[in-house]
XYZ file of C-alpha atoms in Angstrom:
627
model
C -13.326 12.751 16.832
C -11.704 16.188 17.029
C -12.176 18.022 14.460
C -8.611 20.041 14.815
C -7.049 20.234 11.155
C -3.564 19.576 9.828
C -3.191 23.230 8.696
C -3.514 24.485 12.399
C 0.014 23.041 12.714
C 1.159 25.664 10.613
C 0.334 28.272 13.121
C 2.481 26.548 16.312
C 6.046 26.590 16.821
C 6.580 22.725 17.349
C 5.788 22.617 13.765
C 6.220 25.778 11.637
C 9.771 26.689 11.992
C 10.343 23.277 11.858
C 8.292 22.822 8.402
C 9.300 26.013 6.603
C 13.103 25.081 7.375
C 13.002 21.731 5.081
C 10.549 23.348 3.279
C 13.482 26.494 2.134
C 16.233 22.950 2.320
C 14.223 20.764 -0.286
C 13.577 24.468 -2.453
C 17.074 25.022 -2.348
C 18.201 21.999 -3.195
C 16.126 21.653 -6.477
C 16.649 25.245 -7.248
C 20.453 23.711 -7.736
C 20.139 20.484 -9.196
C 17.671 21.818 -11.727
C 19.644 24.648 -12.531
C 22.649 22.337 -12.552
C 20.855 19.819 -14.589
C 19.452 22.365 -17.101
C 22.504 24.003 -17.554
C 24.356 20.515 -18.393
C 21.879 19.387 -20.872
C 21.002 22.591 -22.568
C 25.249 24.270 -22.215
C 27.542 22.196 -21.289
C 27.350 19.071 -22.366
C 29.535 20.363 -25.095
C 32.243 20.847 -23.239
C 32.569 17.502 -21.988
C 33.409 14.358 -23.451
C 30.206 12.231 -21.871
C 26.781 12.903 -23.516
C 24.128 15.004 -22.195
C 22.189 11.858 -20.894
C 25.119 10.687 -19.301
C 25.837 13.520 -17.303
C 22.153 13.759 -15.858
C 21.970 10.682 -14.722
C 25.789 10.682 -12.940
C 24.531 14.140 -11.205
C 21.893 12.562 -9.877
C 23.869 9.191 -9.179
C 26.246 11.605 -6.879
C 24.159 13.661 -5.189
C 22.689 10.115 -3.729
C 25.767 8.724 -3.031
C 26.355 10.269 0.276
C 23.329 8.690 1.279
C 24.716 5.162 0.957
C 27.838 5.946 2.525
C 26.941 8.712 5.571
C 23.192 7.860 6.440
C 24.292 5.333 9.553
C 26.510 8.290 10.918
C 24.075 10.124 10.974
C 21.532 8.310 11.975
C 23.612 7.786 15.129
C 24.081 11.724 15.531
C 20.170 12.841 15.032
C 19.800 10.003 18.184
C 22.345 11.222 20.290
C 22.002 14.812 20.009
C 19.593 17.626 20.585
C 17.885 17.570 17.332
C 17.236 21.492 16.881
C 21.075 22.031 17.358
C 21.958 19.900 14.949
C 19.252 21.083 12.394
C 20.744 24.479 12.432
C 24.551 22.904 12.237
C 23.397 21.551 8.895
C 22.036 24.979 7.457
C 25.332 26.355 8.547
C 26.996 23.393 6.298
C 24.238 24.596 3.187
C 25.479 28.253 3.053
C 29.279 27.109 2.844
C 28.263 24.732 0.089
C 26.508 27.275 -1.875
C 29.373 29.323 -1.697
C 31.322 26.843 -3.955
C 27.876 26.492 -5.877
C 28.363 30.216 -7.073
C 32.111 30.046 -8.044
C 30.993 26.622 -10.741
C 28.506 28.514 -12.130
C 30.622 31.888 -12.361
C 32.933 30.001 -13.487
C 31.250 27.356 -15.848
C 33.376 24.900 -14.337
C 31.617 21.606 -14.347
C 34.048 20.449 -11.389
C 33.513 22.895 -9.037
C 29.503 22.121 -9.814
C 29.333 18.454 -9.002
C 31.619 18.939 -6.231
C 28.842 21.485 -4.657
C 26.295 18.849 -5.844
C 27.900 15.672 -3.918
C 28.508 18.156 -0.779
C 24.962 19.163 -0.965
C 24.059 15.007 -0.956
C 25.967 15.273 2.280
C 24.120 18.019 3.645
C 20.685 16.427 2.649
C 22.065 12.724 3.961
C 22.795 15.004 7.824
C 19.200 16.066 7.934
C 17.378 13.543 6.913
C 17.042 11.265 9.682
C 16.231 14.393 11.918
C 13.634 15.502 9.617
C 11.543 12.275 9.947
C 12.278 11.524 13.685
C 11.248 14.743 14.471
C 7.691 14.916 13.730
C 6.921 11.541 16.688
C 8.324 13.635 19.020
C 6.401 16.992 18.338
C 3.561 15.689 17.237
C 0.671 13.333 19.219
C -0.243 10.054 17.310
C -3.432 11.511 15.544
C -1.633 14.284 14.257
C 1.231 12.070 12.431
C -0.695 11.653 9.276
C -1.648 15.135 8.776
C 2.283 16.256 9.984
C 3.499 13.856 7.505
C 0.967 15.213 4.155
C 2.215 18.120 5.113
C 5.553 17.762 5.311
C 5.764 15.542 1.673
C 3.611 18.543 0.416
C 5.843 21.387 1.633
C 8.308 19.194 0.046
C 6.998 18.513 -3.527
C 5.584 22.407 -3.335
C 8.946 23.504 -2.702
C 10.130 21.129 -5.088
C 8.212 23.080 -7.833
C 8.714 26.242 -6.957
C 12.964 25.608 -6.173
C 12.912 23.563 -9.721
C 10.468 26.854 -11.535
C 13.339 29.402 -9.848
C 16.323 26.958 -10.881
C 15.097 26.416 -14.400
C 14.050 30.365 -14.810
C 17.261 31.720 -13.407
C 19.376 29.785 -15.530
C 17.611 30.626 -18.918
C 18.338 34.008 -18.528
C 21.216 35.005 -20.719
C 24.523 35.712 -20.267
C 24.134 35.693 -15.900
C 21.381 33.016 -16.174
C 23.924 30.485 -14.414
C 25.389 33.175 -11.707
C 22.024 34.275 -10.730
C 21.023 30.639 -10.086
C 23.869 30.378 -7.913
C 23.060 33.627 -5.848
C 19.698 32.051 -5.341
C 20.749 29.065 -4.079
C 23.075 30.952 -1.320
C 20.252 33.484 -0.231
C 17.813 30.543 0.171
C 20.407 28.890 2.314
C 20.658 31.603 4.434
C 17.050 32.011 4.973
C 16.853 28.585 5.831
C 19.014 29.063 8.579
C 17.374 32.222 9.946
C 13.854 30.432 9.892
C 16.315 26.797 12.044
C 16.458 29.232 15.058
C 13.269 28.968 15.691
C 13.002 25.346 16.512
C 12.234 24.411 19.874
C 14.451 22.075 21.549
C 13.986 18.266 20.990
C 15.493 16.114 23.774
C 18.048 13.353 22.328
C 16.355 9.686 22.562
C 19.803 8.066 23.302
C 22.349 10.893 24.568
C 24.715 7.703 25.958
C 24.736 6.352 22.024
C 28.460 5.488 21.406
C 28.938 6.655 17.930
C 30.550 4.038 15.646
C 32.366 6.261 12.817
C 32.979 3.167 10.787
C 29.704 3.615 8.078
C 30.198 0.355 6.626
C 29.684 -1.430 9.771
C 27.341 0.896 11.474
C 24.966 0.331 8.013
C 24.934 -3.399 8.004
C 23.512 -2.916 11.728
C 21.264 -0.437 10.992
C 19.867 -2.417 8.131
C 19.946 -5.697 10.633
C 17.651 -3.838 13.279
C 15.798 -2.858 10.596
C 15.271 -6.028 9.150
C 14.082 -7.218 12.363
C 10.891 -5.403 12.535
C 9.053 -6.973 9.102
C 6.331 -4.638 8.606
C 8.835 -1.569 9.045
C 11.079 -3.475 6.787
C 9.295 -4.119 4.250
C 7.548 -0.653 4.424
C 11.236 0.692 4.170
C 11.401 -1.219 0.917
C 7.850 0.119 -0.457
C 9.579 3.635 0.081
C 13.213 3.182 -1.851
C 11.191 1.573 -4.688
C 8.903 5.002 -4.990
C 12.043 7.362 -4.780
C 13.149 4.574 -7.852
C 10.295 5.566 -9.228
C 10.204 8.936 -9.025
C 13.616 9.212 -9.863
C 13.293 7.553 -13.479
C 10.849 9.987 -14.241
C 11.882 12.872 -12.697
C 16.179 12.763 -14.045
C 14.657 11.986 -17.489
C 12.492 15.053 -17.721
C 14.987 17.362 -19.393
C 15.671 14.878 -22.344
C 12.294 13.474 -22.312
C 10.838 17.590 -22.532
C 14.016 18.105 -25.589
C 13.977 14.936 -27.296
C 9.954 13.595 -27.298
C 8.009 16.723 -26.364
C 10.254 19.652 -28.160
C 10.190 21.398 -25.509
C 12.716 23.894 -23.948
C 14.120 24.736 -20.494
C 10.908 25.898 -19.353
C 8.642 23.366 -20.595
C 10.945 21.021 -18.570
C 10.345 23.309 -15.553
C 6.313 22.843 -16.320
C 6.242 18.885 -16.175
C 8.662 19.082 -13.123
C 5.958 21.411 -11.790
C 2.948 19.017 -13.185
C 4.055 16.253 -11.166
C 5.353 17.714 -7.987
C 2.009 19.327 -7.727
C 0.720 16.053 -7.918
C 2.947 14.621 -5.018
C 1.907 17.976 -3.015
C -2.220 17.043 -3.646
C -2.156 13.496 -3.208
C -0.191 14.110 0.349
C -2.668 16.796 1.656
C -5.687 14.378 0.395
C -4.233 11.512 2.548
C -5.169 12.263 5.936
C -9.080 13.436 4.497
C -8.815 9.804 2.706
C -7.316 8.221 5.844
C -9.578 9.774 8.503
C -6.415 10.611 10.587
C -5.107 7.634 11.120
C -2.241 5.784 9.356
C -3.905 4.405 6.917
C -1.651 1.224 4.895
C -5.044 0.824 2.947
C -3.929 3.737 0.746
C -0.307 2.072 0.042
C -2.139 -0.244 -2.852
C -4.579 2.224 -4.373
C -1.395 4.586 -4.791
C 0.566 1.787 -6.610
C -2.144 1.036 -8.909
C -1.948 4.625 -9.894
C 1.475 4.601 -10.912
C 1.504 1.531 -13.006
C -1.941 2.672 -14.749
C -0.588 6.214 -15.571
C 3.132 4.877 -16.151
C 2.057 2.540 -19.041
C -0.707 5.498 -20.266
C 2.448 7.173 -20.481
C 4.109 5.582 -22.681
C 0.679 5.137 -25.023
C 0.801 9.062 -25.234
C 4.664 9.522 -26.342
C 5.465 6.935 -28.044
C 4.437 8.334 -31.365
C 5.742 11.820 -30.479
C 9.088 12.891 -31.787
C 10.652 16.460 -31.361
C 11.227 18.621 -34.666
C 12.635 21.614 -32.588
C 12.781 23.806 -28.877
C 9.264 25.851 -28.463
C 8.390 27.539 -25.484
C 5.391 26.003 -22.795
C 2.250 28.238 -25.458
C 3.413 25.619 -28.087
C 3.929 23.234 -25.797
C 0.419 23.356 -24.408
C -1.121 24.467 -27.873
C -0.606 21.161 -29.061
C -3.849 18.142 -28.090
C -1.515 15.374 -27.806
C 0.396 16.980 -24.878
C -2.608 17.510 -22.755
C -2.615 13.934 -22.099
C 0.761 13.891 -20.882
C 0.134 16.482 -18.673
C -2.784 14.434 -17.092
C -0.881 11.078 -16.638
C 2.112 13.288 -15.212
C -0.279 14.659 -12.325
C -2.149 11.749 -11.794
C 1.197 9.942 -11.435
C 1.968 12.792 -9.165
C -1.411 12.141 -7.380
C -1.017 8.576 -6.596
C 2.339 8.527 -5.619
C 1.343 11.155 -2.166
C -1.292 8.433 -1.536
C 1.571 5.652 -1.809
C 4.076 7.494 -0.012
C 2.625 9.762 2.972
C 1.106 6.291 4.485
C 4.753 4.197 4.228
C 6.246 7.202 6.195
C 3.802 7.577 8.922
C 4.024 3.272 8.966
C 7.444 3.324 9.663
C 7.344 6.295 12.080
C 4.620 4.766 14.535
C 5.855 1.251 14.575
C 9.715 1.977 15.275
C 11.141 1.756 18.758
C 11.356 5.452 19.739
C 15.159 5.033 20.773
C 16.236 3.634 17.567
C 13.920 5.886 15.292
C 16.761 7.917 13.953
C 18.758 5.083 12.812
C 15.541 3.107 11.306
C 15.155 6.130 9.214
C 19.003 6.430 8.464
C 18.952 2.725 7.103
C 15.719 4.005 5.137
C 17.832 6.524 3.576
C 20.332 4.048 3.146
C 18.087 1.941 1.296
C 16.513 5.065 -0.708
C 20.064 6.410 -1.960
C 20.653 2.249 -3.193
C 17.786 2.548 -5.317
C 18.121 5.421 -6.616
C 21.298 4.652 -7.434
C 20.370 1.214 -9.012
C 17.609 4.065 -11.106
C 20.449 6.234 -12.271
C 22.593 3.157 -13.249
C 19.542 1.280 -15.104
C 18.598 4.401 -16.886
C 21.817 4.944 -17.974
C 22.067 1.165 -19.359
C 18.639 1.081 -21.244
C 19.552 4.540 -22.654
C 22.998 3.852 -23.730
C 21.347 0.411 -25.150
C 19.198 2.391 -27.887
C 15.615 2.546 -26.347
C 13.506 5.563 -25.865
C 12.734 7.566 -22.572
C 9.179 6.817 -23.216
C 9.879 3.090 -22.892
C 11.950 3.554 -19.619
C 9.024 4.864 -18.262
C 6.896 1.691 -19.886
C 9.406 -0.704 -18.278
C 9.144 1.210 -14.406
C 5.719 1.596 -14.660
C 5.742 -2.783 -15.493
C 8.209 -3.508 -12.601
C 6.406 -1.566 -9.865
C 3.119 -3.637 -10.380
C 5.787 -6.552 -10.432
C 7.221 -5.281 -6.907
C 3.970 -4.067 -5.564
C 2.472 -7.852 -5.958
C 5.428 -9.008 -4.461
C 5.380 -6.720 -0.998
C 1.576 -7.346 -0.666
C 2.253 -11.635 -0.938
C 4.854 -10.881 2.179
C 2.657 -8.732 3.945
C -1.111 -9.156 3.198
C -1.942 -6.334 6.035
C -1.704 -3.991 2.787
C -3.747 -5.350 0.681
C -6.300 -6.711 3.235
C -6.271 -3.026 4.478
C -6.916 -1.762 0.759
C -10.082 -3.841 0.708
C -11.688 -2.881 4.051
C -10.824 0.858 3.057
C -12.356 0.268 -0.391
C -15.653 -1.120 1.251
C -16.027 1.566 3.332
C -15.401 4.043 0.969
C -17.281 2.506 -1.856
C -20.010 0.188 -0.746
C -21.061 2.291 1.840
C -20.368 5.913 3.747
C -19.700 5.611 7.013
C -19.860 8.388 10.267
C -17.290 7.468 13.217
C -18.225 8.829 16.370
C -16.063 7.847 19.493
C -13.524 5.760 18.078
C -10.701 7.671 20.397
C -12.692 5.623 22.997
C -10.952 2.668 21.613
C -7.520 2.665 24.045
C -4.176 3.037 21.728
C -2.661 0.051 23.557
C -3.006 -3.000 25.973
C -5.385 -5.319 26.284
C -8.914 -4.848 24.987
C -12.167 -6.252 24.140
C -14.651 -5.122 21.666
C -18.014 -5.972 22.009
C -20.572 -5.316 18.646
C -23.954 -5.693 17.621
C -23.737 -8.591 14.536
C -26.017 -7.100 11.709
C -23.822 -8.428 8.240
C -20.921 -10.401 7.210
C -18.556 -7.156 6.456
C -19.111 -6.115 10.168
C -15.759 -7.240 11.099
C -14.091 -5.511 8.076
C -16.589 -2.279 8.854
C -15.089 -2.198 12.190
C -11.203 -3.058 11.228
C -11.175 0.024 8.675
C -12.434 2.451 11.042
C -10.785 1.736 14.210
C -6.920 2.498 14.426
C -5.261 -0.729 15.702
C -5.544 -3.918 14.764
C -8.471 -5.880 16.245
C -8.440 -9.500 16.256
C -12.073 -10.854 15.815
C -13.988 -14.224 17.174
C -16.413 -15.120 14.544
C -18.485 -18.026 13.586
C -17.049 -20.489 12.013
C -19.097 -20.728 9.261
C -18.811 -16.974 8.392
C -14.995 -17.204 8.760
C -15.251 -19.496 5.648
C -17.588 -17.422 3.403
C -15.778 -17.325 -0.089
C -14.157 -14.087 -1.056
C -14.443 -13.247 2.373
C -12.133 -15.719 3.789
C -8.538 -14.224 2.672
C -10.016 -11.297 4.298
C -10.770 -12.674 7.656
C -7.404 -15.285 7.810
C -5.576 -12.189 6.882
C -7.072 -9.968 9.432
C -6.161 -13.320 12.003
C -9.817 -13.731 12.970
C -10.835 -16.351 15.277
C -13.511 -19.104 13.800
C -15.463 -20.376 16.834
C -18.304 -23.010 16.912
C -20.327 -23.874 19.886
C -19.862 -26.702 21.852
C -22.385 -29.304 20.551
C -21.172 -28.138 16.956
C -17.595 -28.837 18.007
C -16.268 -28.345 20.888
C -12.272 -28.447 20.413
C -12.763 -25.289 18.085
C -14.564 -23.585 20.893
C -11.953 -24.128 23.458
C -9.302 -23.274 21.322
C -10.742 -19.896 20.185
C -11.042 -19.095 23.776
C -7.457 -19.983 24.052
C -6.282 -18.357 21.262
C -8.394 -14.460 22.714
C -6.512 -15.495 26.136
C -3.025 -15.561 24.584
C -3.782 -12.310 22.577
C -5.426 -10.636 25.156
C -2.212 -10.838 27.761
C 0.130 -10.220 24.370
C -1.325 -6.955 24.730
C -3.553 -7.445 21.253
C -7.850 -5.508 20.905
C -9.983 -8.643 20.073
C -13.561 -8.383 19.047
C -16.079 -10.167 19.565
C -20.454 -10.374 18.668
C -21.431 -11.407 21.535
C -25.022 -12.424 19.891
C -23.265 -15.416 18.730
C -25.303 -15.465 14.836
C -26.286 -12.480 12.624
C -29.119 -11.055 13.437
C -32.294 -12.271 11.156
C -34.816 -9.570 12.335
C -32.418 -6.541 12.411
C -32.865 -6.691 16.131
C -30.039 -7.500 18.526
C -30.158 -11.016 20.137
C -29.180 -11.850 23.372
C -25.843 -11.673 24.298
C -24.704 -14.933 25.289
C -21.944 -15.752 28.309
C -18.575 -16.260 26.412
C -17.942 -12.392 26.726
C -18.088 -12.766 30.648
C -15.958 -15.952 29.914
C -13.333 -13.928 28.535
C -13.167 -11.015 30.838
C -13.145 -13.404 33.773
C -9.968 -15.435 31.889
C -7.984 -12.043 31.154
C -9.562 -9.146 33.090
C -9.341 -6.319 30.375
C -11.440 -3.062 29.597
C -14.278 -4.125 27.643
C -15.396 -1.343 24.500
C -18.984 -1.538 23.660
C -19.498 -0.120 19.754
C -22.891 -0.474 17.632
C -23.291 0.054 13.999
C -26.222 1.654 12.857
C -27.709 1.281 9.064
C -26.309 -2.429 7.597
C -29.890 -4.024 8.487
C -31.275 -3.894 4.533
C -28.117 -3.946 3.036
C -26.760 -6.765 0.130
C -24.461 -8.409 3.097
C -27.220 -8.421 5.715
C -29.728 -11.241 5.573
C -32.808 -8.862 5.745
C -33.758 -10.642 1.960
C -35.786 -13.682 3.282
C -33.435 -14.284 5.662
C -30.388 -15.104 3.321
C -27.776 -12.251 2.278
C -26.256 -11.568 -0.703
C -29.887 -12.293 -2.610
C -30.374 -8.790 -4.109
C -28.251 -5.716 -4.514
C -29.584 -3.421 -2.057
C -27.905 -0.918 0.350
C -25.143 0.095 -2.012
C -23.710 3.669 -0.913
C -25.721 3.376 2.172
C -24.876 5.653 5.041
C -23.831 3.460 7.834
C -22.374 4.487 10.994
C -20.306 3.056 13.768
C -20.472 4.896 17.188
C -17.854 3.394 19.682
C -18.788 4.183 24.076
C -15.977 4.628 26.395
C -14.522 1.143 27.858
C -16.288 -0.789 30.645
C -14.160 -2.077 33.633
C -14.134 -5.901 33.242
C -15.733 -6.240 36.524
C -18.997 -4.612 35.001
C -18.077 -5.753 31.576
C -21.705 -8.212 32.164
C -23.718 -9.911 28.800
C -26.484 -7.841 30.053
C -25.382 -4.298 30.706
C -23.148 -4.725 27.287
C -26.074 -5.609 25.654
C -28.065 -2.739 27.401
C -25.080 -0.487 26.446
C -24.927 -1.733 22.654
C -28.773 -1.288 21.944
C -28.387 2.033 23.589
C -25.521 3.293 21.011
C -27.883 1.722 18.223
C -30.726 3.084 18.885
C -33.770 2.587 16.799
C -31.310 2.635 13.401
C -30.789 -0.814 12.481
C-alpha cells in the first residue's frame, strides 16, 4: 500500500487551486448568509411584517431554490465544457453578486439582500456539479477518498471561519452590516484570483446538445439517475443529510436566542462547534476507510446522528433563555457543555456519513454523464432542503420548540436510514465486515493493490475461520463474490452476511451434486460478467491450523473462464473464537478478541499456471509459519 497522504494533494496544482477556490466560494457564501441571517433575526425582523423565524427559514428556502430549478442546466454545461473555464466564469458571476450584496446591507434594504441571496443560490447551483466531477478526473481512484475528506473539510472549515467573519462583522455597530458586505466582495475576488490557477480539465461530452428547458432536462437527469440503484439511492442518503444538517444548522440563531440565551456570537460558536465536527469526521474517513470508498462508514455515521440528535433534545429541553450573554456566560454555565458535545459529535458523524456517499456516487457513475448525476444530486439536495425549510417552518408556526424539531429529525433519520439499508443491504453488510475488522480484530494489509480494479478475477485463500470471507470483503476494494461450503453459508448470524455479500454455497458431489454444478455455473457467469470471485480452495476449515490440500475445482474454474488467478493468505485467525482451534469446534470459548491478524495479497497468476499445487505452494508461502 502506498503510503502517500491526502495532505500531499495540497501541495500539487491538480488539486490546490482547485481546493482553495471552493474553499474561499463555500467561506464566502456563509460569511453572507450568516451575516444575512444574523442581521434578520437580531435587526430587522422589525421592519418586516413576517417573524424572525419566518424569515430564516424563507432565506434559506431561496437560496436553495435555484438548485431545483438550474441544477440540470448546469449539469449539462460542467459536461460539455472545459471545466476550469467555466469555474472561473462563475467567480466572475460571485463578485457582481456581491456588489448588490453591499448596496442591501448599506442600505438595510431587505430586498436588495435576498435578491443577492437567491443570485448567490445561482452561483452555488453553476459550480456545483463541476466541483464534484472534478476531483475523478484529477485524481486516481485511491486518492478519491482522501480528495473528497478534504474537500467536505475545506468546506465545513471554511464554513466556520466564513460564518465566525459573517457573524463578527455584522455585530459591530453602526457599519457592522457594510463591513460584512465588503467582506463578502473581497473574498469573491480572491476566489477568482486563486480560479486561474486551475489546470485545464478536458470536457467528457463536448458534442452534448444542451436542452435549456430545466423542467425536462431534470426529469431525465433524475431518470438516468434512477437507473443506476446504488448511485440512486446513495443520491438519496445525501439530500436526507443536507435535510439534516439544514434543520439544525437554519435553527441555530433562534435556538442560541430563544433556548441557550445566547447572542450573535454564541450563535457563531455552535455554527463553529458543528462545522468543526463535519471538518474532523471528513479528514478521519479515509484513516477509518483505509483509502478506499468505504459504504461501511455510511451506517456508523447515521447512528451518530440519531444518538446525538435525541441527546439533544434531553439537554435543552429544560433550558429556557432569561436574556442575550456573550459565549464566557455561555460556556460558564454546566448544562451547555453538553450541548456543545452532542453538537460536535453530531458534527463528527455526519463527515463519516457523508464523505463515503460522495466518493460512492463519484466512482460508480458513467464518466460521461458524471456532471449531470451530480446535477440531479443537487437537484435532489435543494428538494430536501426545501421540504427542511418548509417543515420547520410548519412545526414552528404550530407551537413546538426548536429543541423538539431537532427530537423529531433526529427520529426520522433512523426511520430513513432503516429504510435505505432494507433496499440496499451492501451498507449495512459493509458496516458489519468494517466493524469486525475494526473491533474483533486489527488487521495489516499488505498487497491488496495486487488485487486488479476490474475484469475478471479469482481469489484463491487459505480457510482458517468462518469470518474469512468477511475478513477478506472489508479489506479488499471491490466486491468479491465467494464459493463457500454449504454448510458455513448457513451458519446463523452469519447467513444475512454471506446471502448479502452473494456468496456461493457449494457441496461436493456425493453430498449433492446439483448444488455443486450450479455453483460452478453460477462463478462461470460472474466470472465473464466481469465480477472477483473467491474461493478456499482447501474445500473445509482447517482443523490443525495447517493448510490442506488444495483440491481441483480451482483448476476447474480457470480452465471454464481463463482469468488471472490472486493468491492471498491470512496470517493470525488460527486460535481465535471463529476458528475451530477449541477441540476442533469454533465459537467454544472467547479467545482471539483484538487479535492482530493480517492479510497479505501476491500479484495475480496467469490462469495457465493458476495450478492447485503452485497456488497452494504460493499461499503457504504468503502465510508463512503465522497461522
Amino acid at each position: 500500500m502506498s503510503t502517500h497522504s491526502q495532505y500531499d494533494l495540497l501541495r500539487e496544482r491538480r488539486f490546490a487551486p482547485f481546493f482553495w477556490t471552493q474553499f474561499a466560494g463555500a467561506g464566502n457564501d456563509n460569511l453572507y448568509k450568516n451575516a444575512l441571517i444574523i442581521f434578520v433575526a437580531f435587526h430587522a425582523a422589525a421592519n418586516s411584517t413576517l417573524d424572525a423565524n419566518t424569515l430564516v427559514n424563507l432565506a434559506a428556502g431561496l437560496f436553495i431554490l435555484p438548485f431545483v430549478l438550474l441544477s440540470a442546466t448546469a449539469g449539462q454545461l460542467a459536461d460539455k465544457y472545459e471545466k476550469s473555464r467555466l469555474i472561473r466564469a462563475t467567480k466572475l458571476l460571485e463578485i457582481a453578486i456581491m456588489v448588490i450584496g453591499v448596496v442591501g446591507f448599506w442600505q438595510s434594504n431587505l430586498l436588495l439582500l435576498f435578491v443577492a441571496l437567491t443570485l448567490l443560490g445561482v452561483q452555488s447551483t453553476l459550480f456545483g456539479p463541476v466541483k464534484y466531477a472534478i476531483l475523478p478526473q484529477q485524481l486516481s481512484p485511491e486518492e478519491l477518498v482522501g480528495g473528497n475528506g478534504l474537500v467536505e473539510m475545506g468546506t465545513f472549515v471554511a464554513i466556520l471561519l466564513g460564518t465566525i467573519a459573517g457573524g463578527l462583522l455584522v455585530a459591530v455597530p453602526g457599519i457592522g452590516p457594510l463591513l460584512a458586505g465588503a467582506a463578502a466582495f473581497a473574498v469573491a475576488v480572491v476566489g477568482w484570483l486563486v480560479s486561474r490557477g486551475i489546470p485545464e480539465t478536458p470536457a467528457v461530452a463536448p458534442d452534448l446538445k444542451l436542452n435549456w428547458n430545466p423542467f425536462t432536462e431534470t426529469w431525465k437527469n433524475l431518470r438516468f439517475a434512477y437507473g443506476n440503484r446504488v448511485v440512486w439511492l446513495s443520491m438519496l442518503g445525501i439530500s436526507w443529510f443536507w435535510f439534516y444538517g439544514a434543520a439544525f444548522l437554519t435553527q441555530f440563531p433562534n435556538f442560541a436566542r430563544e433556548i441557550l440565551g445566547g447572542d450573535e456570537h454564541v450563535v457563531t460558536l455552535l455554527l463553529a462547534l458543528f462545522s468543526v465536527g463535519i471538518g474532523a469526521g471528513s479528514l478521519l474517513c479515509e484513516r477509518l476507510s483505509g483509502r478506499k470508498v468505504e459504504i461501511g462508514l455510511v451506517p456508523f455515521g447515521s447512528i451518530g446522528l440519531t444518538l446525538f440528535a435525541i441527546d439533544l433534545w434531553f439537554a435543552t429541553r429544560s433550558l429556557h433563555a432569561t436574556g442575550l450573554s456573550g459565549i464566557g456566560v455561555f460556556l460558564s454555565e454546566p448544562a451547555h457543555w453538553r450541548v456543545i458535545v452532542d453538537l460536535m459529535l453530531i458534527g463528527l458523524f455526519g463527515g463519516f456519513y457523508i464523505v463515503p456517499l460522495y466518493a460512492l456516487i463519484q466512482q460508480r457513475s458513467d464518466p460521461a454523464y458524471r456532471s449531470r448525476i451530480i446535477a440531479a444530486n443537487n437537484i435532489l439536495n435543494a428538494l430536501f432542503m426545501v421540504a427542511s425549510a418548509g417543515l420547520a417552518i410548519v412545526l414552528l408556526r404550530a407551537g413546538l420548540s426548536i429543541p423538539f424539531l431537532f427530537l423529531v429529525v433526529g427520529i426520522l433519520n433512523a426511520v430513513i436510514a432503516l429504510f435505505i439499508y432494507k433496499l440496499v443491504p451492501e451498507f449495512l453488510m459493509r458496516f458489519l465486515a468494517w466493524l469486525l475488522i475494526h473491533t474483533v480484530y486489527r488487521v495489516h494489509e499488505e498487497g491488496l493493490d495486487n488485487v486488479p480494479e476490474k475484469g475478471g478475477c479469482i481469489v484463491v485463500c487459505n480457510h482458517v475461520s468462518y469470518v474469512d470471507a468477511i475478513v477478506i470483503a472489508a479489506s479488499v476494494r471491490r466486491p468479491i463474490r465467494f464459493i463457500m461450503d454449504h454448510r458455513i453459508f448457513r451458519v446463523p448470524l452469519l447467513n444475512w452476511l454471506f446471502r448479502t455479500m452473494q456468496a456461493i454455497p457449494v457441496a461436493s458431489a456425493r453430498e449433492d451434486a446439483n448444488l455443486k454444478e450450479e455453483a460452478f455455473s453460477t462463478a462461470a457467469k460472474a466470472l465473464r460478467a466481469g465480477e472477483a470471485v473467491g474461493i478456499f480452495p482447501e474445500g473445509a476449515l482447517t482443523a490443525d491450523g495447517e493448510l490442506q490440500t488444495f483440491r481441483p475445482g480451482i483448476e476447474r474454474m480457470v480452465q471454464e473462464t481463463p482469468v488471472p488467478v490472486v493468491p492471498m493468505a491470512l496470517r493470525g485467525l488460527w486460535g481465535s473464537f471463529f476458528s475451530r482451534s477449541c477441540e476442533g469446534r469454533a465459537m467454544r470459548r472467547l479467545r482471539g478478541v483484538f487479535s492482530r491478524i493480517a492479510l497479505i495479497v501476491a500479484p495475480p497468476v496467469p490462469p495457465s499456471d493458476a495450478t492447485p499445487e503452485a497456488l497452494q505452494a504460493r499461499v503457504l508461502a504468503l502465510r508463512g509459519d503465522d497461522r
